[in-house]
Every structure is written in structure tokens, then in C-alpha cells.
Amino acid sequence: MNLEEYFPVLMFIIIGILVGVAPQVLGRVLGPHRPDPEKLSQYECGFEAFGDARMQFDVRFYLVAILFILFDLEVAFLVPWAVVVTDIGSTGFWGMMVFLGLLTIGLAYEWKKGALDWD
């Protein structure tokens, strides 16, 4: 087994860790650290926090978040496709139309079920 082929992967991991950790360490070491009760207090819309932090949320919050991610990913697929649509021909065009059709059917289903209604 030739491990030299994995050297770029190892370097990528090391650089990724450094990029993620080094700014935090530098900020902690070089930055001022003067905590006081005002800085360490909880902040919630300009007034003191009330109630329990572990209260249950309505499932619609999560549903809206999942729907946002779903349609955000649609755009992530749609933009590169739009760039190369003239190069991929009719097969690529109709493939994307099927994808968009499935997403439209899913949106219509969610709409019909009332997932987008906020009562």
C-alpha cells in the first residue's frame, strides 16, 4: 500500500483544522478577556430571560426549517444547471424538469396538508 497518495488528504485535513482552530486560539490568547456580570448575562430581545430554556417548541418550527433547507438545496442544484444548460442538451434539460416537477408536487402536497399555514 502506497501511503504517499494520501498525503494531500492529510495536508487538507491539517490545514482545515488549523483554519478552524487557529483564529479561536489567537483570539483567546491575544484578545482582551475581562468578563463581567453584564457580559456574561443572558440576552433575549432586550429584556431579561424568563421561563425554562428547555421548553418544548412547536413542530412547525422544525417543519419550516426543513422546507427551507429543501428549497435552498433546490437552488444549489439549479444554479450550476443553468450555467451549463446549453451544453448538456435535451436530456439534461428534461432531467431537471423532472426534478423540479417532483419538488413542485412535494410543495403542493405540503400546501394541501396545511404545513405552510401558521395558525
mmCIF file of N, CA and C in Angstrom, residues 1-113:
data_model
loop_
_atom_site.group_PDB
_atom_site.id
_atom_site.type_symbol
_atom_site.label_atom_id
_atom_site.label_comp_id
_atom_site.label_asym_id
_atom_site.label_seq_id
_atom_site.Cartn_x
_atom_site.Cartn_y
_atom_site.Cartn_z
ATOM 1 N N MET A 1 0.842 -1.177 0.000
ATOM 2 C CA MET A 1 0.000 0.000 0.000
ATOM 3 C C MET A 1 0.888 1.242 0.000
ATOM 4 N N ASN A 2 0.651 2.131 -0.934
ATOM 5 C CA ASN A 2 1.442 3.340 -1.079
ATOM 6 C C ASN A 2 0.730 4.494 -0.374
ATOM 7 N N LEU A 3 1.276 4.925 0.768
ATOM 8 C CA LEU A 3 0.643 5.971 1.557
ATOM 9 C C LEU A 3 0.931 7.370 1.042
ATOM 10 N N GLU A 4 1.833 7.510 0.084
ATOM 11 C CA GLU A 4 2.146 8.831 -0.466
ATOM 12 C C GLU A 4 0.942 9.444 -1.192
ATOM 13 N N GLU A 5 0.059 8.603 -1.678
ATOM 14 C CA GLU A 5 -1.126 9.112 -2.378
ATOM 15 C C GLU A 5 -2.082 9.819 -1.423
ATOM 16 N N TYR A 6 -2.021 9.503 -0.144
ATOM 17 C CA TYR A 6 -2.909 10.095 0.838
ATOM 18 C C TYR A 6 -2.338 11.351 1.476
ATOM 19 N N PHE A 7 -1.132 11.732 1.103
ATOM 20 C CA PHE A 7 -0.515 12.921 1.681
ATOM 21 C C PHE A 7 -1.324 14.196 1.425
ATOM 22 N N PRO A 8 -1.841 14.420 0.209
ATOM 23 C CA PRO A 8 -2.673 15.626 0.011
ATOM 24 C C PRO A 8 -3.921 15.633 0.897
ATOM 25 N N VAL A 9 -4.502 14.471 1.132
ATOM 26 C CA VAL A 9 -5.677 14.402 2.003
ATOM 27 C C VAL A 9 -5.287 14.773 3.428
ATOM 28 N N LEU A 10 -4.147 14.251 3.887
ATOM 29 C CA LEU A 10 -3.656 14.586 5.217
ATOM 30 C C LEU A 10 -3.383 16.080 5.341
ATOM 31 N N MET A 11 -2.765 16.663 4.326
ATOM 32 C CA MET A 11 -2.493 18.108 4.351
ATOM 33 C C MET A 11 -3.801 18.909 4.367
ATOM 34 N N PHE A 12 -4.790 18.461 3.615
ATOM 35 C CA PHE A 12 -6.090 19.133 3.585
ATOM 36 C C PHE A 12 -6.729 19.106 4.974
ATOM 37 N N ILE A 13 -6.665 17.971 5.656
ATOM 38 C CA ILE A 13 -7.237 17.853 6.996
ATOM 39 C C ILE A 13 -6.496 18.752 7.975
ATOM 40 N N ILE A 14 -5.170 18.751 7.910
ATOM 41 C CA ILE A 14 -4.374 19.567 8.825
ATOM 42 C C ILE A 14 -4.651 21.057 8.604
ATOM 43 N N ILE A 15 -4.667 21.480 7.352
ATOM 44 C CA ILE A 15 -4.937 22.894 7.046
ATOM 45 C C ILE A 15 -6.356 23.267 7.463
ATOM 46 N N GLY A 16 -7.306 22.369 7.254
ATOM 47 C CA GLY A 16 -8.681 22.640 7.678
ATOM 48 C C GLY A 16 -8.794 22.810 9.179
ATOM 49 N N ILE A 17 -8.103 21.971 9.919
ATOM 50 C CA ILE A 17 -8.122 22.107 11.381
ATOM 51 C C ILE A 17 -7.457 23.412 11.797
ATOM 52 N N LEU A 18 -6.347 23.741 11.165
ATOM 53 C CA LEU A 18 -5.657 24.989 11.509
ATOM 54 C C LEU A 18 -6.521 26.209 11.211
ATOM 55 N N VAL A 19 -7.193 26.192 10.083
ATOM 56 C CA VAL A 19 -8.047 27.326 9.728
ATOM 57 C C VAL A 19 -9.209 27.451 10.709
ATOM 58 N N GLY A 20 -9.688 26.336 11.230
ATOM 59 C CA GLY A 20 -10.794 26.382 12.172
ATOM 60 C C GLY A 20 -10.382 26.700 13.597
ATOM 61 N N VAL A 21 -9.209 26.231 14.001
ATOM 62 C CA VAL A 21 -8.801 26.353 15.397
ATOM 63 C C VAL A 21 -7.902 27.567 15.632
ATOM 64 N N ALA A 22 -7.017 27.871 14.700
ATOM 65 C CA ALA A 22 -6.033 28.941 14.900
ATOM 66 C C ALA A 22 -6.677 30.297 15.204
ATOM 67 N N PRO A 23 -7.714 30.745 14.495
ATOM 68 C CA PRO A 23 -8.307 32.040 14.848
ATOM 69 C C PRO A 23 -8.905 32.057 16.256
ATOM 70 N N GLN A 24 -9.459 30.949 16.681
ATOM 71 C CA GLN A 24 -10.027 30.906 18.029
ATOM 72 C C GLN A 24 -8.934 30.983 19.087
ATOM 73 N N VAL A 25 -7.850 30.253 18.867
ATOM 74 C CA VAL A 25 -6.747 30.272 19.825
ATOM 75 C C VAL A 25 -6.098 31.655 19.846
ATOM 76 N N LEU A 26 -5.870 32.236 18.663
ATOM 77 C CA LEU A 26 -5.271 33.569 18.603
ATOM 78 C C LEU A 26 -6.162 34.618 19.272
ATOM 79 N N GLY A 27 -7.443 34.531 19.066
ATOM 80 C CA GLY A 27 -8.367 35.470 19.699
ATOM 81 C C GLY A 27 -8.365 35.327 21.208
ATOM 82 N N ARG A 28 -8.264 34.110 21.676
ATOM 83 C CA ARG A 28 -8.247 33.883 23.125
ATOM 84 C C ARG A 28 -6.938 34.356 23.754
ATOM 85 N N VAL A 29 -5.830 34.115 23.039
ATOM 86 C CA VAL A 29 -4.522 34.477 23.589
ATOM 87 C C VAL A 29 -4.263 35.982 23.458
ATOM 88 N N LEU A 30 -4.539 36.552 22.318
ATOM 89 C CA LEU A 30 -4.190 37.942 22.059
ATOM 90 C C LEU A 30 -5.284 38.939 22.437
ATOM 91 N N GLY A 31 -6.528 38.496 22.488
ATOM 92 C CA GLY A 31 -7.624 39.413 22.761
ATOM 93 C C GLY A 31 -7.808 39.683 24.237
ATOM 94 N N PRO A 32 -8.477 40.776 24.532
ATOM 95 C CA PRO A 32 -8.732 41.081 25.946
ATOM 96 C C PRO A 32 -9.773 40.120 26.515
ATOM 97 N N HIS A 33 -9.588 39.772 27.756
ATOM 98 C CA HIS A 33 -10.522 38.868 28.429
ATOM 99 C C HIS A 33 -10.869 39.469 29.787
ATOM 100 N N ARG A 34 -11.940 40.256 29.782
ATOM 101 C CA ARG A 34 -12.382 40.919 31.003
ATOM 102 C C ARG A 34 -13.870 40.658 31.204
ATOM 103 N N PRO A 35 -14.212 39.458 31.677
ATOM 104 C CA PRO A 35 -15.639 39.167 31.860
ATOM 105 C C PRO A 35 -16.214 39.947 33.039
ATOM 106 N N ASP A 36 -17.435 40.370 32.891
ATOM 107 C CA ASP A 36 -18.161 40.985 33.987
ATOM 108 C C ASP A 36 -19.596 40.458 33.950
ATOM 109 N N PRO A 37 -20.361 40.676 34.982
ATOM 110 C CA PRO A 37 -21.719 40.106 35.011
ATOM 111 C C PRO A 37 -22.594 40.563 33.848
ATOM 112 N N GLU A 38 -22.393 41.774 33.376
ATOM 113 C CA GLU A 38 -23.206 42.263 32.258
ATOM 114 C C GLU A 38 -22.911 41.495 30.979
ATOM 115 N N LYS A 39 -21.623 41.210 30.719
ATOM 116 C CA LYS A 39 -21.257 40.466 29.514
ATOM 117 C C LYS A 39 -21.687 39.010 29.592
ATOM 118 N N LEU A 40 -21.681 38.442 30.777
ATOM 119 C CA LEU A 40 -21.996 37.033 30.935
ATOM 120 C C LEU A 40 -23.493 36.770 31.113
ATOM 121 N N SER A 41 -24.289 37.815 31.180
ATOM 122 C CA SER A 41 -25.724 37.619 31.374
ATOM 123 C C SER A 41 -26.383 37.179 30.077
ATOM 124 N N GLN A 42 -27.524 36.519 30.232
ATOM 125 C CA GLN A 42 -28.273 36.086 29.060
ATOM 126 C C GLN A 42 -28.958 37.283 28.427
ATOM 127 N N TYR A 43 -29.043 37.273 27.110
ATOM 128 C CA TYR A 43 -29.683 38.371 26.394
ATOM 129 C C TYR A 43 -30.800 37.800 25.540
ATOM 130 N N GLU A 44 -31.989 38.350 25.704
ATOM 131 C CA GLU A 44 -33.123 37.871 24.939
ATOM 132 C C GLU A 44 -33.996 39.053 24.556
ATOM 133 N N CYS A 45 -33.772 39.591 23.399
ATOM 134 C CA CYS A 45 -34.592 40.666 22.842
ATOM 135 C C CYS A 45 -34.644 41.907 23.717
ATOM 136 N N GLY A 46 -33.586 42.210 24.421
ATOM 137 C CA GLY A 46 -33.526 43.442 25.180
ATOM 138 C C GLY A 46 -34.061 43.374 26.588
ATOM 139 N N PHE A 47 -34.534 42.205 27.019
ATOM 140 C CA PHE A 47 -35.005 42.101 28.399
ATOM 141 C C PHE A 47 -34.506 40.795 28.999
ATOM 142 N N GLU A 48 -34.620 40.688 30.288
ATOM 143 C CA GLU A 48 -34.134 39.503 30.989
ATOM 144 C C GLU A 48 -34.878 38.252 30.520
ATOM 145 N N ALA A 49 -34.142 37.147 30.489
ATOM 146 C CA ALA A 49 -34.748 35.880 30.077
ATOM 147 C C ALA A 49 -35.781 35.449 31.115
ATOM 148 N N PHE A 50 -36.829 34.799 30.646
ATOM 149 C CA PHE A 50 -37.845 34.286 31.556
ATOM 150 C C PHE A 50 -38.220 32.880 31.118
ATOM 151 N N GLY A 51 -38.707 32.109 32.023
ATOM 152 C CA GLY A 51 -39.128 30.751 31.715
ATOM 153 C C GLY A 51 -37.954 29.785 31.653
ATOM 154 N N ASP A 52 -38.270 28.551 31.337
ATOM 155 C CA ASP A 52 -37.274 27.490 31.270
ATOM 156 C C ASP A 52 -36.674 27.436 29.870
ATOM 157 N N ALA A 53 -35.381 27.264 29.781
ATOM 158 C CA ALA A 53 -34.712 27.185 28.483
ATOM 159 C C ALA A 53 -35.015 25.877 27.770
ATOM 160 N N ARG A 54 -35.544 24.902 28.505
ATOM 161 C CA ARG A 54 -35.819 23.593 27.915
ATOM 162 C C ARG A 54 -37.296 23.407 27.573
ATOM 163 N N MET A 55 -37.983 24.491 27.263
ATOM 164 C CA MET A 55 -39.390 24.371 26.908
ATOM 165 C C MET A 55 -39.538 23.757 25.519
ATOM 166 N N GLN A 56 -40.676 23.130 25.283
ATOM 167 C CA GLN A 56 -40.912 22.472 24.009
ATOM 168 C C GLN A 56 -41.326 23.495 22.960
ATOM 169 N N PHE A 57 -40.842 23.263 21.737
ATOM 170 C CA PHE A 57 -41.212 24.106 20.608
ATOM 171 C C PHE A 57 -42.253 23.380 19.769
ATOM 172 N N ASP A 58 -43.017 24.155 19.081
ATOM 173 C CA ASP A 58 -43.998 23.590 18.165
ATOM 174 C C ASP A 58 -43.263 22.924 17.002
ATOM 175 N N VAL A 59 -43.779 21.814 16.544
ATOM 176 C CA VAL A 59 -43.133 21.065 15.471
ATOM 177 C C VAL A 59 -43.111 21.870 14.169
ATOM 178 N N ARG A 60 -43.968 22.878 14.053
ATOM 179 C CA ARG A 60 -43.988 23.677 12.821
ATOM 180 C C ARG A 60 -42.705 24.471 12.626
ATOM 181 N N PHE A 61 -42.012 24.824 13.716
ATOM 182 C CA PHE A 61 -40.725 25.495 13.581
ATOM 183 C C PHE A 61 -39.759 24.602 12.816
ATOM 184 N N TYR A 62 -39.722 23.333 13.197
ATOM 185 C CA TYR A 62 -38.818 22.383 12.544
ATOM 186 C C TYR A 62 -39.257 22.104 11.111
ATOM 187 N N LEU A 63 -40.560 22.035 10.885
ATOM 188 C CA LEU A 63 -41.064 21.788 9.542
ATOM 189 C C LEU A 63 -40.700 22.929 8.598
ATOM 190 N N VAL A 64 -40.840 24.150 9.068
ATOM 191 C CA VAL A 64 -40.463 25.304 8.244
ATOM 192 C C VAL A 64 -38.968 25.281 7.955
ATOM 193 N N ALA A 65 -38.163 24.910 8.946
ATOM 194 C CA ALA A 65 -36.713 24.832 8.735
ATOM 195 C C ALA A 65 -36.368 23.768 7.711
ATOM 196 N N ILE A 66 -37.010 22.616 7.785
ATOM 197 C CA ILE A 66 -36.739 21.548 6.832
ATOM 198 C C ILE A 66 -37.174 21.960 5.426
ATOM 199 N N LEU A 67 -38.326 22.611 5.310
ATOM 200 C CA LEU A 67 -38.771 23.071 3.992
ATOM 201 C C LEU A 67 -37.828 24.122 3.431
ATOM 202 N N PHE A 68 -37.316 25.003 4.285
ATOM 203 C CA PHE A 68 -36.351 26.000 3.819
ATOM 204 C C PHE A 68 -35.103 25.318 3.281
ATOM 205 N N ILE A 69 -34.583 24.336 4.012
ATOM 206 C CA ILE A 69 -33.390 23.622 3.558
ATOM 207 C C ILE A 69 -33.664 22.906 2.245
ATOM 208 N N LEU A 70 -34.830 22.298 2.120
ATOM 209 C CA LEU A 70 -35.185 21.593 0.887
ATOM 210 C C LEU A 70 -35.142 22.527 -0.317
ATOM 211 N N PHE A 71 -35.770 23.683 -0.210
ATOM 212 C CA PHE A 71 -35.822 24.586 -1.353
ATOM 213 C C PHE A 71 -34.521 25.370 -1.519
ATOM 214 N N ASP A 72 -33.738 25.482 -0.472
ATOM 215 C CA ASP A 72 -32.408 26.056 -0.600
ATOM 216 C C ASP A 72 -31.516 25.110 -1.401
ATOM 217 N N LEU A 73 -31.637 23.825 -1.157
ATOM 218 C CA LEU A 73 -30.869 22.844 -1.941
ATOM 219 C C LEU A 73 -31.323 22.815 -3.396
ATOM 220 N N GLU A 74 -32.601 23.077 -3.618
ATOM 221 C CA GLU A 74 -33.077 23.159 -4.999
ATOM 222 C C GLU A 74 -32.324 24.240 -5.758
ATOM 223 N N VAL A 75 -32.140 25.380 -5.150
ATOM 224 C CA VAL A 75 -31.402 26.468 -5.788
ATOM 225 C C VAL A 75 -29.941 26.080 -5.980
ATOM 226 N N ALA A 76 -29.386 25.346 -5.018
ATOM 227 C CA ALA A 76 -27.996 24.909 -5.140
ATOM 228 C C ALA A 76 -27.818 23.985 -6.340
ATOM 229 N N PHE A 77 -28.833 23.218 -6.693
ATOM 230 C CA PHE A 77 -28.758 22.377 -7.891
ATOM 231 C C PHE A 77 -29.125 23.156 -9.145
ATOM 232 N N LEU A 78 -29.981 24.137 -9.001
ATOM 233 C CA LEU A 78 -30.495 24.853 -10.164
ATOM 234 C C LEU A 78 -29.476 25.811 -10.772
ATOM 235 N N VAL A 79 -28.658 26.455 -9.956
ATOM 236 C CA VAL A 79 -27.703 27.438 -10.472
ATOM 237 C C VAL A 79 -26.634 26.791 -11.359
ATOM 238 N N PRO A 80 -25.952 25.723 -10.926
ATOM 239 C CA PRO A 80 -24.969 25.109 -11.838
ATOM 240 C C PRO A 80 -25.622 24.549 -13.101
ATOM 241 N N TRP A 81 -26.831 24.040 -12.975
ATOM 242 C CA TRP A 81 -27.530 23.529 -14.150
ATOM 243 C C TRP A 81 -27.807 24.654 -15.137
ATOM 244 N N ALA A 82 -28.198 25.821 -14.633
ATOM 245 C CA ALA A 82 -28.498 26.946 -15.520
ATOM 246 C C ALA A 82 -27.251 27.421 -16.259
ATOM 247 N N VAL A 83 -26.090 27.247 -15.640
ATOM 248 C CA VAL A 83 -24.848 27.672 -16.287
ATOM 249 C C VAL A 83 -24.526 26.780 -17.485
ATOM 250 N N VAL A 84 -24.793 25.480 -17.369
ATOM 251 C CA VAL A 84 -24.398 24.545 -18.425
ATOM 252 C C VAL A 84 -25.581 23.988 -19.211
ATOM 253 N N VAL A 85 -26.739 24.611 -19.119
ATOM 254 C CA VAL A 85 -27.931 24.058 -19.758
ATOM 255 C C VAL A 85 -27.774 23.956 -21.284
ATOM 256 N N THR A 86 -27.031 24.864 -21.876
ATOM 257 C CA THR A 86 -26.865 24.789 -23.332
ATOM 258 C C THR A 86 -25.900 23.671 -23.742
ATOM 259 N N ASP A 87 -25.033 23.243 -22.832
ATOM 260 C CA ASP A 87 -24.061 22.199 -23.155
ATOM 261 C C ASP A 87 -24.584 20.790 -22.916
ATOM 262 N N ILE A 88 -25.574 20.608 -22.058
ATOM 263 C CA ILE A 88 -25.982 19.257 -21.689
ATOM 264 C C ILE A 88 -27.110 18.709 -22.551
ATOM 265 N N GLY A 89 -27.713 19.541 -23.353
ATOM 266 C CA GLY A 89 -28.715 19.062 -24.290
ATOM 267 C C GLY A 89 -30.071 18.816 -23.656
ATOM 268 N N SER A 90 -30.912 18.129 -24.443
ATOM 269 C CA SER A 90 -32.296 17.934 -24.008
ATOM 270 C C SER A 90 -32.412 16.929 -22.863
ATOM 271 N N THR A 91 -31.490 15.973 -22.778
ATOM 272 C CA THR A 91 -31.547 15.008 -21.679
ATOM 273 C C THR A 91 -31.354 15.710 -20.336
ATOM 274 N N GLY A 92 -30.374 16.581 -20.255
ATOM 275 C CA GLY A 92 -30.152 17.338 -19.035
ATOM 276 C C GLY A 92 -31.294 18.280 -18.725
ATOM 277 N N PHE A 93 -31.864 18.879 -19.770
ATOM 278 C CA PHE A 93 -32.997 19.779 -19.577
ATOM 279 C C PHE A 93 -34.186 19.040 -18.996
ATOM 280 N N TRP A 94 -34.551 17.913 -19.613
ATOM 281 C CA TRP A 94 -35.717 17.181 -19.138
ATOM 282 C C TRP A 94 -35.465 16.502 -17.788
ATOM 283 N N GLY A 95 -34.219 16.144 -17.523
ATOM 284 C CA GLY A 95 -33.894 15.618 -16.194
ATOM 285 C C GLY A 95 -34.160 16.645 -15.110
ATOM 286 N N MET A 96 -33.781 17.882 -15.368
ATOM 287 C CA MET A 96 -34.039 18.943 -14.390
ATOM 288 C C MET A 96 -35.526 19.260 -14.302
ATOM 289 N N MET A 97 -36.242 19.155 -15.406
ATOM 290 C CA MET A 97 -37.682 19.390 -15.356
ATOM 291 C C MET A 97 -38.372 18.335 -14.497
ATOM 292 N N VAL A 98 -37.911 17.084 -14.572
ATOM 293 C CA VAL A 98 -38.465 16.038 -13.702
ATOM 294 C C VAL A 98 -38.167 16.366 -12.239
ATOM 295 N N PHE A 99 -36.933 16.782 -11.951
ATOM 296 C CA PHE A 99 -36.546 17.163 -10.588
ATOM 297 C C PHE A 99 -37.412 18.309 -10.078
ATOM 298 N N LEU A 100 -37.577 19.339 -10.880
ATOM 299 C CA LEU A 100 -38.409 20.475 -10.475
ATOM 300 C C LEU A 100 -39.876 20.080 -10.339
ATOM 301 N N GLY A 101 -40.317 19.178 -11.193
ATOM 302 C CA GLY A 101 -41.694 18.689 -11.092
ATOM 303 C C GLY A 101 -41.934 17.950 -9.790
ATOM 304 N N LEU A 102 -40.977 17.101 -9.391
ATOM 305 C CA LEU A 102 -41.109 16.389 -8.123
ATOM 306 C C LEU A 102 -41.131 17.366 -6.947
ATOM 307 N N LEU A 103 -40.287 18.384 -6.997
ATOM 308 C CA LEU A 103 -40.301 19.384 -5.928
ATOM 309 C C LEU A 103 -41.615 20.163 -5.908
ATOM 310 N N THR A 104 -42.159 20.439 -7.073
ATOM 311 C CA THR A 104 -43.440 21.147 -7.139
ATOM 312 C C THR A 104 -44.565 20.291 -6.581
ATOM 313 N N ILE A 105 -44.535 19.005 -6.882
ATOM 314 C CA ILE A 105 -45.538 18.090 -6.328
ATOM 315 C C ILE A 105 -45.408 18.035 -4.806
ATOM 316 N N GLY A 106 -44.167 17.993 -4.311
ATOM 317 C CA GLY A 106 -43.949 17.993 -2.861
ATOM 318 C C GLY A 106 -44.447 19.268 -2.207
ATOM 319 N N LEU A 107 -44.206 20.405 -2.853
ATOM 320 C CA LEU A 107 -44.691 21.675 -2.325
ATOM 321 C C LEU A 107 -46.212 21.710 -2.312
ATOM 322 N N ALA A 108 -46.840 21.236 -3.379
ATOM 323 C CA ALA A 108 -48.306 21.206 -3.431
ATOM 324 C C ALA A 108 -48.870 20.292 -2.344
ATOM 325 N N TYR A 109 -48.206 19.162 -2.103
ATOM 326 C CA TYR A 109 -48.642 18.248 -1.051
ATOM 327 C C TYR A 109 -48.554 18.902 0.326
ATOM 328 N N GLU A 110 -47.423 19.552 0.586
ATOM 329 C CA GLU A 110 -47.256 20.237 1.871
ATOM 330 C C GLU A 110 -48.281 21.367 2.024
ATOM 331 N N TRP A 111 -48.539 22.062 0.959
ATOM 332 C CA TRP A 111 -49.508 23.150 0.987
ATOM 333 C C TRP A 111 -50.911 22.603 1.280
ATOM 334 N N LYS A 112 -51.255 21.482 0.600
ATOM 335 C CA LYS A 112 -52.573 20.886 0.786
ATOM 336 C C LYS A 112 -52.749 20.346 2.197
ATOM 337 N N LYS A 113 -51.712 19.787 2.767
ATOM 338 C CA LYS A 113 -51.761 19.247 4.125
ATOM 339 C C LYS A 113 -51.786 20.342 5.192
#
